[in-house]
Amino acid sequence: MDAATSPAWRDHAVCEGLDDLFFDDACTDAAKRVCAACPVRNACLDHALRRPERHGVWGGATVEERQQILRRRHH
């Protein structure tokens, strides 16, 4: 994501520069631990739910967990 399209919250994301951790299924638990300490976790999750992001851990949630959240919102 380039600076022109990057949401402002990303400037405060703890995960900045750790992309490999968030897009490797073997690292899901570690990625979630990083998210748990992140001050912009909710904004990140909201971003992933609105896009929707189809890969990786965003806002502490996997693709499957985000799909569950969206299904609950629509029912």
PDB file of N, CA and C in Angstrom:
ATOM      1  N   MET A   1       0.850  -1.167   0.000  1.00  0.00           N
ATOM      2  CA  MET A   1       0.000   0.000   0.000  1.00  0.00           C
ATOM      3  C   MET A   1       0.896   1.232   0.000  1.00  0.00           C
ATOM      4  N   ASP A   2       0.651   2.141  -0.911  1.00  0.00           N
ATOM      5  CA  ASP A   2       1.502   3.322  -0.954  1.00  0.00           C
ATOM      6  C   ASP A   2       0.971   4.410  -0.025  1.00  0.00           C
ATOM      7  N   ALA A   3       1.778   5.415   0.215  1.00  0.00           N
ATOM      8  CA  ALA A   3       1.435   6.471   1.169  1.00  0.00           C
ATOM      9  C   ALA A   3       0.169   7.213   0.772  1.00  0.00           C
ATOM     10  N   ALA A   4      -0.102   7.328  -0.506  1.00  0.00           N
ATOM     11  CA  ALA A   4      -1.280   8.062  -0.958  1.00  0.00           C
ATOM     12  C   ALA A   4      -2.577   7.344  -0.623  1.00  0.00           C
ATOM     13  N   THR A   5      -2.547   6.022  -0.550  1.00  0.00           N
ATOM     14  CA  THR A   5      -3.766   5.268  -0.268  1.00  0.00           C
ATOM     15  C   THR A   5      -3.758   4.629   1.111  1.00  0.00           C
ATOM     16  N   SER A   6      -2.706   4.790   1.861  1.00  0.00           N
ATOM     17  CA  SER A   6      -2.575   4.175   3.181  1.00  0.00           C
ATOM     18  C   SER A   6      -3.414   4.916   4.214  1.00  0.00           C
ATOM     19  N   PRO A   7      -4.263   4.187   4.940  1.00  0.00           N
ATOM     20  CA  PRO A   7      -5.015   4.836   6.014  1.00  0.00           C
ATOM     21  C   PRO A   7      -4.066   5.401   7.072  1.00  0.00           C
ATOM     22  N   ALA A   8      -4.441   6.519   7.669  1.00  0.00           N
ATOM     23  CA  ALA A   8      -3.593   7.198   8.659  1.00  0.00           C
ATOM     24  C   ALA A   8      -3.252   6.307   9.847  1.00  0.00           C
ATOM     25  N   TRP A   9      -4.146   5.408  10.227  1.00  0.00           N
ATOM     26  CA  TRP A   9      -3.891   4.558  11.389  1.00  0.00           C
ATOM     27  C   TRP A   9      -2.655   3.684  11.195  1.00  0.00           C
ATOM     28  N   ARG A  10      -2.319   3.382   9.953  1.00  0.00           N
ATOM     29  CA  ARG A  10      -1.159   2.502   9.701  1.00  0.00           C
ATOM     30  C   ARG A  10       0.139   3.095  10.230  1.00  0.00           C
ATOM     31  N   ASP A  11       0.195   4.413  10.346  1.00  0.00           N
ATOM     32  CA  ASP A  11       1.394   5.058  10.895  1.00  0.00           C
ATOM     33  C   ASP A  11       1.647   4.654  12.341  1.00  0.00           C
ATOM     34  N   HIS A  12       0.618   4.168  13.017  1.00  0.00           N
ATOM     35  CA  HIS A  12       0.713   3.800  14.430  1.00  0.00           C
ATOM     36  C   HIS A  12       0.657   2.288  14.655  1.00  0.00           C
ATOM     37  N   ALA A  13       0.641   1.523  13.576  1.00  0.00           N
ATOM     38  CA  ALA A  13       0.523   0.068  13.674  1.00  0.00           C
ATOM     39  C   ALA A  13       1.829  -0.557  14.174  1.00  0.00           C
ATOM     40  N   VAL A  14       1.711  -1.429  15.152  1.00  0.00           N
ATOM     41  CA  VAL A  14       2.864  -2.134  15.716  1.00  0.00           C
ATOM     42  C   VAL A  14       3.495  -3.064  14.677  1.00  0.00           C
ATOM     43  N   CYS A  15       2.711  -3.528  13.733  1.00  0.00           N
ATOM     44  CA  CYS A  15       3.170  -4.512  12.753  1.00  0.00           C
ATOM     45  C   CYS A  15       3.955  -3.918  11.592  1.00  0.00           C
ATOM     46  N   GLU A  16       4.103  -2.622  11.540  1.00  0.00           N
ATOM     47  CA  GLU A  16       4.794  -1.983  10.414  1.00  0.00           C
ATOM     48  C   GLU A  16       6.133  -2.674  10.143  1.00  0.00           C
ATOM     49  N   GLY A  17       6.302  -3.160   8.919  1.00  0.00           N
ATOM     50  CA  GLY A  17       7.535  -3.832   8.522  1.00  0.00           C
ATOM     51  C   GLY A  17       7.562  -5.324   8.807  1.00  0.00           C
ATOM     52  N   LEU A  18       6.482  -5.869   9.349  1.00  0.00           N
ATOM     53  CA  LEU A  18       6.441  -7.295   9.699  1.00  0.00           C
ATOM     54  C   LEU A  18       5.492  -8.080   8.795  1.00  0.00           C
ATOM     55  N   ASP A  19       5.320  -7.666   7.555  1.00  0.00           N
ATOM     56  CA  ASP A  19       4.344  -8.284   6.660  1.00  0.00           C
ATOM     57  C   ASP A  19       4.451  -9.800   6.589  1.00  0.00           C
ATOM     58  N   ASP A  20       5.662 -10.338   6.531  1.00  0.00           N
ATOM     59  CA  ASP A  20       5.828 -11.790   6.411  1.00  0.00           C
ATOM     60  C   ASP A  20       5.140 -12.532   7.545  1.00  0.00           C
ATOM     61  N   LEU A  21       5.177 -11.982   8.725  1.00  0.00           N
ATOM     62  CA  LEU A  21       4.562 -12.604   9.897  1.00  0.00           C
ATOM     63  C   LEU A  21       3.046 -12.705   9.736  1.00  0.00           C
ATOM     64  N   PHE A  22       2.439 -11.722   9.111  1.00  0.00           N
ATOM     65  CA  PHE A  22       0.986 -11.641   9.021  1.00  0.00           C
ATOM     66  C   PHE A  22       0.394 -12.365   7.826  1.00  0.00           C
ATOM     67  N   PHE A  23       1.229 -12.821   6.912  1.00  0.00           N
ATOM     68  CA  PHE A  23       0.735 -13.503   5.727  1.00  0.00           C
ATOM     69  C   PHE A  23       1.271 -14.921   5.606  1.00  0.00           C
ATOM     70  N   ASP A  24       1.788 -15.475   6.702  1.00  0.00           N
ATOM     71  CA  ASP A  24       2.292 -16.846   6.762  1.00  0.00           C
ATOM     72  C   ASP A  24       1.408 -17.609   7.742  1.00  0.00           C
ATOM     73  N   ASP A  25       0.661 -18.594   7.244  1.00  0.00           N
ATOM     74  CA  ASP A  25      -0.262 -19.346   8.100  1.00  0.00           C
ATOM     75  C   ASP A  25       0.428 -19.975   9.303  1.00  0.00           C
ATOM     76  N   ALA A  26       1.703 -20.290   9.184  1.00  0.00           N
ATOM     77  CA  ALA A  26       2.438 -20.893  10.298  1.00  0.00           C
ATOM     78  C   ALA A  26       2.703 -19.884  11.413  1.00  0.00           C
ATOM     79  N   CYS A  27       2.499 -18.612  11.140  1.00  0.00           N
ATOM     80  CA  CYS A  27       2.804 -17.551  12.117  1.00  0.00           C
ATOM     81  C   CYS A  27       1.556 -16.879  12.683  1.00  0.00           C
ATOM     82  N   THR A  28       0.394 -17.468  12.488  1.00  0.00           N
ATOM     83  CA  THR A  28      -0.859 -16.838  12.906  1.00  0.00           C
ATOM     84  C   THR A  28      -0.861 -16.467  14.380  1.00  0.00           C
ATOM     85  N   ASP A  29      -0.444 -17.379  15.245  1.00  0.00           N
ATOM     86  CA  ASP A  29      -0.459 -17.086  16.686  1.00  0.00           C
ATOM     87  C   ASP A  29       0.467 -15.925  17.029  1.00  0.00           C
ATOM     88  N   ALA A  30       1.637 -15.898  16.417  1.00  0.00           N
ATOM     89  CA  ALA A  30       2.578 -14.802  16.666  1.00  0.00           C
ATOM     90  C   ALA A  30       2.008 -13.482  16.159  1.00  0.00           C
ATOM     91  N   ALA A  31       1.382 -13.502  15.000  1.00  0.00           N
ATOM     92  CA  ALA A  31       0.773 -12.288  14.452  1.00  0.00           C
ATOM     93  C   ALA A  31      -0.326 -11.776  15.376  1.00  0.00           C
ATOM     94  N   LYS A  32      -1.134 -12.681  15.903  1.00  0.00           N
ATOM     95  CA  LYS A  32      -2.213 -12.279  16.814  1.00  0.00           C
ATOM     96  C   LYS A  32      -1.662 -11.669  18.101  1.00  0.00           C
ATOM     97  N   ARG A  33      -0.520 -12.153  18.562  1.00  0.00           N
ATOM     98  CA  ARG A  33       0.101 -11.566  19.759  1.00  0.00           C
ATOM     99  C   ARG A  33       0.547 -10.128  19.484  1.00  0.00           C
ATOM    100  N   VAL A  34       1.079  -9.883  18.298  1.00  0.00           N
ATOM    101  CA  VAL A  34       1.461  -8.519  17.927  1.00  0.00           C
ATOM    102  C   VAL A  34       0.208  -7.644  17.891  1.00  0.00           C
ATOM    103  N   CYS A  35      -0.846  -8.135  17.296  1.00  0.00           N
ATOM    104  CA  CYS A  35      -2.105  -7.379  17.210  1.00  0.00           C
ATOM    105  C   CYS A  35      -2.662  -7.055  18.595  1.00  0.00           C
ATOM    106  N   ALA A  36      -2.537  -7.983  19.512  1.00  0.00           N
ATOM    107  CA  ALA A  36      -3.102  -7.782  20.852  1.00  0.00           C
ATOM    108  C   ALA A  36      -2.506  -6.561  21.541  1.00  0.00           C
ATOM    109  N   ALA A  37      -1.275  -6.206  21.198  1.00  0.00           N
ATOM    110  CA  ALA A  37      -0.603  -5.066  21.825  1.00  0.00           C
ATOM    111  C   ALA A  37      -0.676  -3.797  20.972  1.00  0.00           C
ATOM    112  N   CYS A  38      -1.409  -3.846  19.881  1.00  0.00           N
ATOM    113  CA  CYS A  38      -1.415  -2.732  18.933  1.00  0.00           C
ATOM    114  C   CYS A  38      -2.499  -1.706  19.265  1.00  0.00           C
ATOM    115  N   PRO A  39      -2.136  -0.423  19.303  1.00  0.00           N
ATOM    116  CA  PRO A  39      -3.111   0.617  19.635  1.00  0.00           C
ATOM    117  C   PRO A  39      -4.136   0.883  18.531  1.00  0.00           C
ATOM    118  N   VAL A  40      -3.889   0.392  17.321  1.00  0.00           N
ATOM    119  CA  VAL A  40      -4.831   0.636  16.226  1.00  0.00           C
ATOM    120  C   VAL A  40      -5.481  -0.663  15.737  1.00  0.00           C
ATOM    121  N   ARG A  41      -5.536  -1.637  16.603  1.00  0.00           N
ATOM    122  CA  ARG A  41      -6.097  -2.944  16.249  1.00  0.00           C
ATOM    123  C   ARG A  41      -7.522  -2.821  15.707  1.00  0.00           C
ATOM    124  N   ASN A  42      -8.370  -2.052  16.373  1.00  0.00           N
ATOM    125  CA  ASN A  42      -9.763  -1.937  15.933  1.00  0.00           C
ATOM    126  C   ASN A  42      -9.874  -1.274  14.565  1.00  0.00           C
ATOM    127  N   ALA A  43      -9.079  -0.247  14.318  1.00  0.00           N
ATOM    128  CA  ALA A  43      -9.097   0.420  13.014  1.00  0.00           C
ATOM    129  C   ALA A  43      -8.618  -0.527  11.920  1.00  0.00           C
ATOM    130  N   CYS A  44      -7.630  -1.330  12.233  1.00  0.00           N
ATOM    131  CA  CYS A  44      -7.092  -2.307  11.291  1.00  0.00           C
ATOM    132  C   CYS A  44      -8.150  -3.354  10.947  1.00  0.00           C
ATOM    133  N   LEU A  45      -8.816  -3.869  11.968  1.00  0.00           N
ATOM    134  CA  LEU A  45      -9.869  -4.860  11.740  1.00  0.00           C
ATOM    135  C   LEU A  45     -10.995  -4.248  10.916  1.00  0.00           C
ATOM    136  N   ASP A  46     -11.399  -3.047  11.252  1.00  0.00           N
ATOM    137  CA  ASP A  46     -12.456  -2.370  10.501  1.00  0.00           C
ATOM    138  C   ASP A  46     -12.057  -2.218   9.033  1.00  0.00           C
ATOM    139  N   HIS A  47     -10.816  -1.849   8.790  1.00  0.00           N
ATOM    140  CA  HIS A  47     -10.298  -1.721   7.422  1.00  0.00           C
ATOM    141  C   HIS A  47     -10.430  -3.054   6.676  1.00  0.00           C
ATOM    142  N   ALA A  48     -10.017  -4.131   7.328  1.00  0.00           N
ATOM    143  CA  ALA A  48     -10.047  -5.452   6.695  1.00  0.00           C
ATOM    144  C   ALA A  48     -11.473  -5.922   6.440  1.00  0.00           C
ATOM    145  N   LEU A  49     -12.403  -5.539   7.291  1.00  0.00           N
ATOM    146  CA  LEU A  49     -13.796  -5.933   7.101  1.00  0.00           C
ATOM    147  C   LEU A  49     -14.458  -5.123   5.990  1.00  0.00           C
ATOM    148  N   ARG A  50     -14.050  -3.904   5.815  1.00  0.00           N
ATOM    149  CA  ARG A  50     -14.642  -3.047   4.786  1.00  0.00           C
ATOM    150  C   ARG A  50     -14.100  -3.340   3.391  1.00  0.00           C
ATOM    151  N   ARG A  51     -12.861  -3.795   3.286  1.00  0.00           N
ATOM    152  CA  ARG A  51     -12.233  -3.960   1.960  1.00  0.00           C
ATOM    153  C   ARG A  51     -12.857  -5.058   1.138  1.00  0.00           C
ATOM    154  N   PRO A  52     -13.032  -6.265   1.449  1.00  0.00           N
ATOM    155  CA  PRO A  52     -12.451  -7.039   2.540  1.00  0.00           C
ATOM    156  C   PRO A  52     -11.092  -7.624   2.138  1.00  0.00           C
ATOM    157  N   GLU A  53     -10.219  -7.710   3.101  1.00  0.00           N
ATOM    158  CA  GLU A  53      -8.902  -8.314   2.878  1.00  0.00           C
ATOM    159  C   GLU A  53      -9.071  -9.830   2.817  1.00  0.00           C
ATOM    160  N   ARG A  54      -8.514 -10.459   1.814  1.00  0.00           N
ATOM    161  CA  ARG A  54      -8.697 -11.903   1.613  1.00  0.00           C
ATOM    162  C   ARG A  54      -7.526 -12.744   2.101  1.00  0.00           C
ATOM    163  N   HIS A  55      -6.504 -12.089   2.621  1.00  0.00           N
ATOM    164  CA  HIS A  55      -5.319 -12.817   3.081  1.00  0.00           C
ATOM    165  C   HIS A  55      -4.791 -12.180   4.352  1.00  0.00           C
ATOM    166  N   GLY A  56      -4.179 -13.005   5.180  1.00  0.00           N
ATOM    167  CA  GLY A  56      -3.448 -12.495   6.329  1.00  0.00           C
ATOM    168  C   GLY A  56      -4.274 -12.226   7.571  1.00  0.00           C
ATOM    169  N   VAL A  57      -3.548 -11.887   8.628  1.00  0.00           N
ATOM    170  CA  VAL A  57      -4.141 -11.501   9.908  1.00  0.00           C
ATOM    171  C   VAL A  57      -4.230  -9.979   9.916  1.00  0.00           C
ATOM    172  N   TRP A  58      -5.410  -9.471  10.145  1.00  0.00           N
ATOM    173  CA  TRP A  58      -5.661  -8.026  10.224  1.00  0.00           C
ATOM    174  C   TRP A  58      -6.466  -7.775  11.487  1.00  0.00           C
ATOM    175  N   GLY A  59      -6.036  -6.865  12.306  1.00  0.00           N
ATOM    176  CA  GLY A  59      -6.780  -6.531  13.519  1.00  0.00           C
ATOM    177  C   GLY A  59      -6.945  -7.709  14.460  1.00  0.00           C
ATOM    178  N   GLY A  60      -6.013  -8.643  14.398  1.00  0.00           N
ATOM    179  CA  GLY A  60      -6.062  -9.804  15.276  1.00  0.00           C
ATOM    180  C   GLY A  60      -6.965 -10.923  14.795  1.00  0.00           C
ATOM    181  N   ALA A  61      -7.465 -10.829  13.570  1.00  0.00           N
ATOM    182  CA  ALA A  61      -8.396 -11.838  13.058  1.00  0.00           C
ATOM    183  C   ALA A  61      -7.894 -12.425  11.738  1.00  0.00           C
ATOM    184  N   THR A  62      -8.057 -13.730  11.612  1.00  0.00           N
ATOM    185  CA  THR A  62      -7.712 -14.419  10.371  1.00  0.00           C
ATOM    186  C   THR A  62      -8.822 -14.189   9.345  1.00  0.00           C
ATOM    187  N   VAL A  63      -8.593 -14.626   8.126  1.00  0.00           N
ATOM    188  CA  VAL A  63      -9.606 -14.514   7.076  1.00  0.00           C
ATOM    189  C   VAL A  63     -10.900 -15.184   7.526  1.00  0.00           C
ATOM    190  N   GLU A  64     -10.795 -16.394   8.057  1.00  0.00           N
ATOM    191  CA  GLU A  64     -11.975 -17.139   8.487  1.00  0.00           C
ATOM    192  C   GLU A  64     -12.704 -16.411   9.616  1.00  0.00           C
ATOM    193  N   GLU A  65     -11.968 -15.872  10.557  1.00  0.00           N
ATOM    194  CA  GLU A  65     -12.585 -15.145  11.668  1.00  0.00           C
ATOM    195  C   GLU A  65     -13.276 -13.876  11.176  1.00  0.00           C
ATOM    196  N   ARG A  66     -12.674 -13.206  10.211  1.00  0.00           N
ATOM    197  CA  ARG A  66     -13.310 -12.009   9.647  1.00  0.00           C
ATOM    198  C   ARG A  66     -14.574 -12.377   8.890  1.00  0.00           C
ATOM    199  N   GLN A  67     -14.563 -13.495   8.192  1.00  0.00           N
ATOM    200  CA  GLN A  67     -15.762 -13.945   7.484  1.00  0.00           C
ATOM    201  C   GLN A  67     -16.886 -14.235   8.477  1.00  0.00           C
ATOM    202  N   GLN A  68     -16.549 -14.827   9.619  1.00  0.00           N
ATOM    203  CA  GLN A  68     -17.551 -15.080  10.660  1.00  0.00           C
ATOM    204  C   GLN A  68     -18.130 -13.775  11.191  1.00  0.00           C
ATOM    205  N   ILE A  69     -17.279 -12.793  11.419  1.00  0.00           N
ATOM    206  CA  ILE A  69     -17.739 -11.485  11.903  1.00  0.00           C
ATOM    207  C   ILE A  69     -18.716 -10.878  10.896  1.00  0.00           C
ATOM    208  N   LEU A  70     -18.372 -10.923   9.628  1.00  0.00           N
ATOM    209  CA  LEU A  70     -19.241 -10.355   8.596  1.00  0.00           C
ATOM    210  C   LEU A  70     -20.569 -11.095   8.515  1.00  0.00           C
ATOM    211  N   ARG A  71     -20.543 -12.412   8.638  1.00  0.00           N
ATOM    212  CA  ARG A  71     -21.794 -13.184   8.619  1.00  0.00           C
ATOM    213  C   ARG A  71     -22.682 -12.802   9.794  1.00  0.00           C
ATOM    214  N   ARG A  72     -22.081 -12.642  10.985  1.00  0.00           N
ATOM    215  CA  ARG A  72     -22.869 -12.257  12.166  1.00  0.00           C
ATOM    216  C   ARG A  72     -23.468 -10.867  11.986  1.00  0.00           C
ATOM    217  N   ARG A  73     -22.743  -9.973  11.362  1.00  0.00           N
ATOM    218  CA  ARG A  73     -23.241  -8.606  11.145  1.00  0.00           C
ATOM    219  C   ARG A  73     -24.422  -8.576  10.189  1.00  0.00           C
ATOM    220  N   HIS A  74     -24.464  -9.518   9.267  1.00  0.00           N
ATOM    221  CA  HIS A  74     -25.515  -9.527   8.253  1.00  0.00           C
ATOM    222  C   HIS A  74     -26.742 -10.324   8.680  1.00  0.00           C
ATOM    223  N   HIS A  75     -26.700 -10.902   9.865  1.00  0.00           N
ATOM    224  CA  HIS A  75     -27.867 -11.680  10.351  1.00  0.00           C
ATOM    225  C   HIS A  75     -28.510 -11.014  11.521  1.00  0.00           C
TER     226      HIS A  75
END
